[in-house]
mmCIF file of C-alpha atoms in Angstrom:
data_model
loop_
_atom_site.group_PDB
_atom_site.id
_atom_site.type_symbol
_atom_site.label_atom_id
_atom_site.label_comp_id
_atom_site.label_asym_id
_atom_site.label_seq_id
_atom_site.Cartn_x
_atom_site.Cartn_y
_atom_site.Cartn_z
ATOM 1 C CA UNK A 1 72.604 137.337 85.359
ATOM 2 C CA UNK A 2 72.976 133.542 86.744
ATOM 3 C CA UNK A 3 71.881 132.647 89.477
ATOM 4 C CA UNK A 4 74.605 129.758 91.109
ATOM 5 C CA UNK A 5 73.027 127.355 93.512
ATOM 6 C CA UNK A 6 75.022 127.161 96.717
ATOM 7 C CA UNK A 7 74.811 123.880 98.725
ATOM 8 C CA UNK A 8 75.377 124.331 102.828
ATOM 9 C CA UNK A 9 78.423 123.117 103.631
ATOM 10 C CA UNK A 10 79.075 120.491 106.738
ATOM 11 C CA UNK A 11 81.873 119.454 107.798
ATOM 12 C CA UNK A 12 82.888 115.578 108.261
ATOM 13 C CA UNK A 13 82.630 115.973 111.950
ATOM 14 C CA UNK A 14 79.059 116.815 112.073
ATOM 15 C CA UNK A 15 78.220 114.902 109.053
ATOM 16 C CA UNK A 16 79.500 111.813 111.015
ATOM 17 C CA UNK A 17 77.187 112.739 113.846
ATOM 18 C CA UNK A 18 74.736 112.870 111.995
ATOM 19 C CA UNK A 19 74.890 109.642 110.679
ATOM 20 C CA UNK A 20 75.398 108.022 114.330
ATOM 21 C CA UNK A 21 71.852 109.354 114.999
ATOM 22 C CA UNK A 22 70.568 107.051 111.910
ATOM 23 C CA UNK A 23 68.253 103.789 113.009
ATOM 24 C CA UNK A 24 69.587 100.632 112.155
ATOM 25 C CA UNK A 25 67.954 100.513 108.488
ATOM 26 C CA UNK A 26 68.942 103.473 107.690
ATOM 27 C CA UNK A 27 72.177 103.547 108.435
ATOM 28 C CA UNK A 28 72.649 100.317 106.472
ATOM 29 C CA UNK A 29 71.089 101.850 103.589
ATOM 30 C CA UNK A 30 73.199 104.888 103.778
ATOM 31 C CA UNK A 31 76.306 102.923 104.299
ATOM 32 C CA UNK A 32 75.363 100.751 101.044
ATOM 33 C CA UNK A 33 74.923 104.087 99.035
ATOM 34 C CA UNK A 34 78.315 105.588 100.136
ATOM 35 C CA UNK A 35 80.078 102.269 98.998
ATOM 36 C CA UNK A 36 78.324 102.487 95.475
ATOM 37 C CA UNK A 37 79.229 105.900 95.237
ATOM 38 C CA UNK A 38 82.708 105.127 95.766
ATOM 39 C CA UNK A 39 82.578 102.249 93.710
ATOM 40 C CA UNK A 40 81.964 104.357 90.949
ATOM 41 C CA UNK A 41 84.569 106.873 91.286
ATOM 42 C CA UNK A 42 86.872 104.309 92.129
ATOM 43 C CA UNK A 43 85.804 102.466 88.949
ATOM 44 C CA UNK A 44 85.762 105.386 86.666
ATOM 45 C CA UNK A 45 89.560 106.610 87.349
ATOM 46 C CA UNK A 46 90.420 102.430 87.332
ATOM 47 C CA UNK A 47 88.672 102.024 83.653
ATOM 48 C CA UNK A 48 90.404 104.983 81.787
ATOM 49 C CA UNK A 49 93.559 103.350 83.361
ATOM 50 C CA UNK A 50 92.996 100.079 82.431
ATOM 51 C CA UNK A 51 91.828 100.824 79.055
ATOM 52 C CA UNK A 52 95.073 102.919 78.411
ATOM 53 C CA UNK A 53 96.963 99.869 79.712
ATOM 54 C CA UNK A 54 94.937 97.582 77.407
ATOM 55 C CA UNK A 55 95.563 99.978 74.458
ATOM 56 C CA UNK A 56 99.258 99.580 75.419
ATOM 57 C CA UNK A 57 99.434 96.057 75.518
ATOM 58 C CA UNK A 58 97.499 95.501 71.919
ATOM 59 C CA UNK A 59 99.172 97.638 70.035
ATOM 60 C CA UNK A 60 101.083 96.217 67.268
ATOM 61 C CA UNK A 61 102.870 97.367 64.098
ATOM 62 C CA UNK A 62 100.823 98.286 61.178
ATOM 63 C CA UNK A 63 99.902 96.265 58.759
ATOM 64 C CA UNK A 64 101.981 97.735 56.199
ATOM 65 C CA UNK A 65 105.335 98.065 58.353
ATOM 66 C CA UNK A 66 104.664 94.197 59.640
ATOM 67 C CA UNK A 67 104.440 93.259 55.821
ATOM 68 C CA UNK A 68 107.911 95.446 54.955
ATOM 69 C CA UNK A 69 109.361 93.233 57.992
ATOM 70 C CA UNK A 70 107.864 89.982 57.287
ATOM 71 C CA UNK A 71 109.230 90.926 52.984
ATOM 72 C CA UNK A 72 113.032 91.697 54.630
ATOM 73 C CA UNK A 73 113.208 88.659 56.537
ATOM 74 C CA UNK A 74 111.835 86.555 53.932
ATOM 75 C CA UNK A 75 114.765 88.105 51.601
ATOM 76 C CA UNK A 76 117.086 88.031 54.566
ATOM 77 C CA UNK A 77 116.750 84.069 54.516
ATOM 78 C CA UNK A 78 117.012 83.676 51.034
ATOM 79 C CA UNK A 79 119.974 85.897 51.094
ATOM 80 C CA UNK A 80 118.682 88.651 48.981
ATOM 81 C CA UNK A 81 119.241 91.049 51.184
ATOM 82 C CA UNK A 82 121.258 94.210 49.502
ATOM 83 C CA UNK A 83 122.902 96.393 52.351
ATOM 84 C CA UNK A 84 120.112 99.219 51.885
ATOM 85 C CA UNK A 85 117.146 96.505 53.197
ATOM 86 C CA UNK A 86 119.439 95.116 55.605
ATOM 87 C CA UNK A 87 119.804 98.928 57.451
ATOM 88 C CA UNK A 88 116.369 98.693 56.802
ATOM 89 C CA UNK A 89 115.621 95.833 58.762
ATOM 90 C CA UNK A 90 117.765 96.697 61.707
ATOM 91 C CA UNK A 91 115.955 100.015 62.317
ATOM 92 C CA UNK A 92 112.563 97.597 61.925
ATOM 93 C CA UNK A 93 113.899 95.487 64.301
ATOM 94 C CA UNK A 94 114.939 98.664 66.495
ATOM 95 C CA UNK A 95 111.001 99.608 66.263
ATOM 96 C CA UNK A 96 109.387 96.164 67.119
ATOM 97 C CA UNK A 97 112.000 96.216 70.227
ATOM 98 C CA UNK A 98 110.541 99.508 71.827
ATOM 99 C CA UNK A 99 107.190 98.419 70.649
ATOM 100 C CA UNK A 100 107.822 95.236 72.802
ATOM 101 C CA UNK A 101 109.701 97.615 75.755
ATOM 102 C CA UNK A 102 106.463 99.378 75.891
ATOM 103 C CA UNK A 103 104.095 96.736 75.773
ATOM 104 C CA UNK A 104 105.839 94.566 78.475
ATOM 105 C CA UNK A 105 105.841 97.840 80.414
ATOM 106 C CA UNK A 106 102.066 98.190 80.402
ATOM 107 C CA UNK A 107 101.698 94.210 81.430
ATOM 108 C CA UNK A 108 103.367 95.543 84.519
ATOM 109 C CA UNK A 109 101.147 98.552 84.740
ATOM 110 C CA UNK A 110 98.403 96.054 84.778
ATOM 111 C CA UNK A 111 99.260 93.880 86.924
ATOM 112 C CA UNK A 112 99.686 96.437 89.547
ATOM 113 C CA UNK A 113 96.657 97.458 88.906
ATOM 114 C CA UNK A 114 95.493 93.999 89.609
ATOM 115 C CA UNK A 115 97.407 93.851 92.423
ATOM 116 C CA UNK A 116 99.159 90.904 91.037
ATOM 117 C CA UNK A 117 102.629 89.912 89.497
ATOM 118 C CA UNK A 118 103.273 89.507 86.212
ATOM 119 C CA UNK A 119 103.629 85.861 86.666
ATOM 120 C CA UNK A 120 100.141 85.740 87.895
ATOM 121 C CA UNK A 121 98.824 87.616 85.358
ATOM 122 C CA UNK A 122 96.921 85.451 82.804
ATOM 123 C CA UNK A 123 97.958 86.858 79.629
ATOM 124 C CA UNK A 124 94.886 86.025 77.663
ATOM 125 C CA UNK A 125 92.942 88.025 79.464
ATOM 126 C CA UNK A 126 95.206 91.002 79.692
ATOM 127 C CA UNK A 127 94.956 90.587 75.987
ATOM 128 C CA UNK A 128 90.489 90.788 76.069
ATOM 129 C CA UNK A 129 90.993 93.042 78.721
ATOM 130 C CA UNK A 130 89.106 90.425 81.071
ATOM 131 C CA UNK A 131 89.720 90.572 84.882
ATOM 132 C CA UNK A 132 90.667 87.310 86.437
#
């Protein structure tokens, strides 16, 4: 059998009371901890976000689909191009599009985060995930 540990329960009311009986010191000291705490949580639920955002905004082709793309245009401006790698490099072009879509998407995202615009957001650091 377990035994669960069951904290009293106050309610904000009396906890606020409670608090208004505090000395100067302490009250400061409790009001400092309360603002850390938050901090935290705040920070927390803020860093998974921003790190999805990040992830979002640095995500690129792979290497191998970026070096079928960079081959087609290459053969595209040498007109080489047969009709096959020309489809081809439409539905690559298709790909980078969304690619872009989503990553200008997530710029947003961050920005609003930042509470900022996306003309004040400096894009090199959105890139090294930097705060400005």
């Amino acid at each position: 059998m377990s035994i669960t540990e069951t904290r009293p329960q106050i309610s904000l009311p009396d906890l606020l009371n409670r608090v208004a009986q505090l000395n100067s010191g302490d009250l400061e000291q409790f009001v400092s901890q309360v603002l850390t705490l938050r901090a935290k949580r705040v920070a927390t639920s803020i860093s998974k976000q921003k790190t999805d955002i990040l992830e979002k905004i640095n995500r690129g082709l792979d290497k191998e689909t970026q070096n079928r793309y960079n081959d087609l245009v290459a053969k595209r401006q040498t007109e080489m191009l047969t009709n096959k790698e020309h489809q081809e490099l439409l539905n690559l072009i298709e790909e980078i599009e969304q690619v872009d879509a989503e990553r200008a998407q997530a710029l947003i995202d961050l920005a609003q985060l930042r509470n900022s615009t996306l003309s004040h957001c400096d894009r090199s650091h959105a890139l090294r995930g930097n705060d400005p």
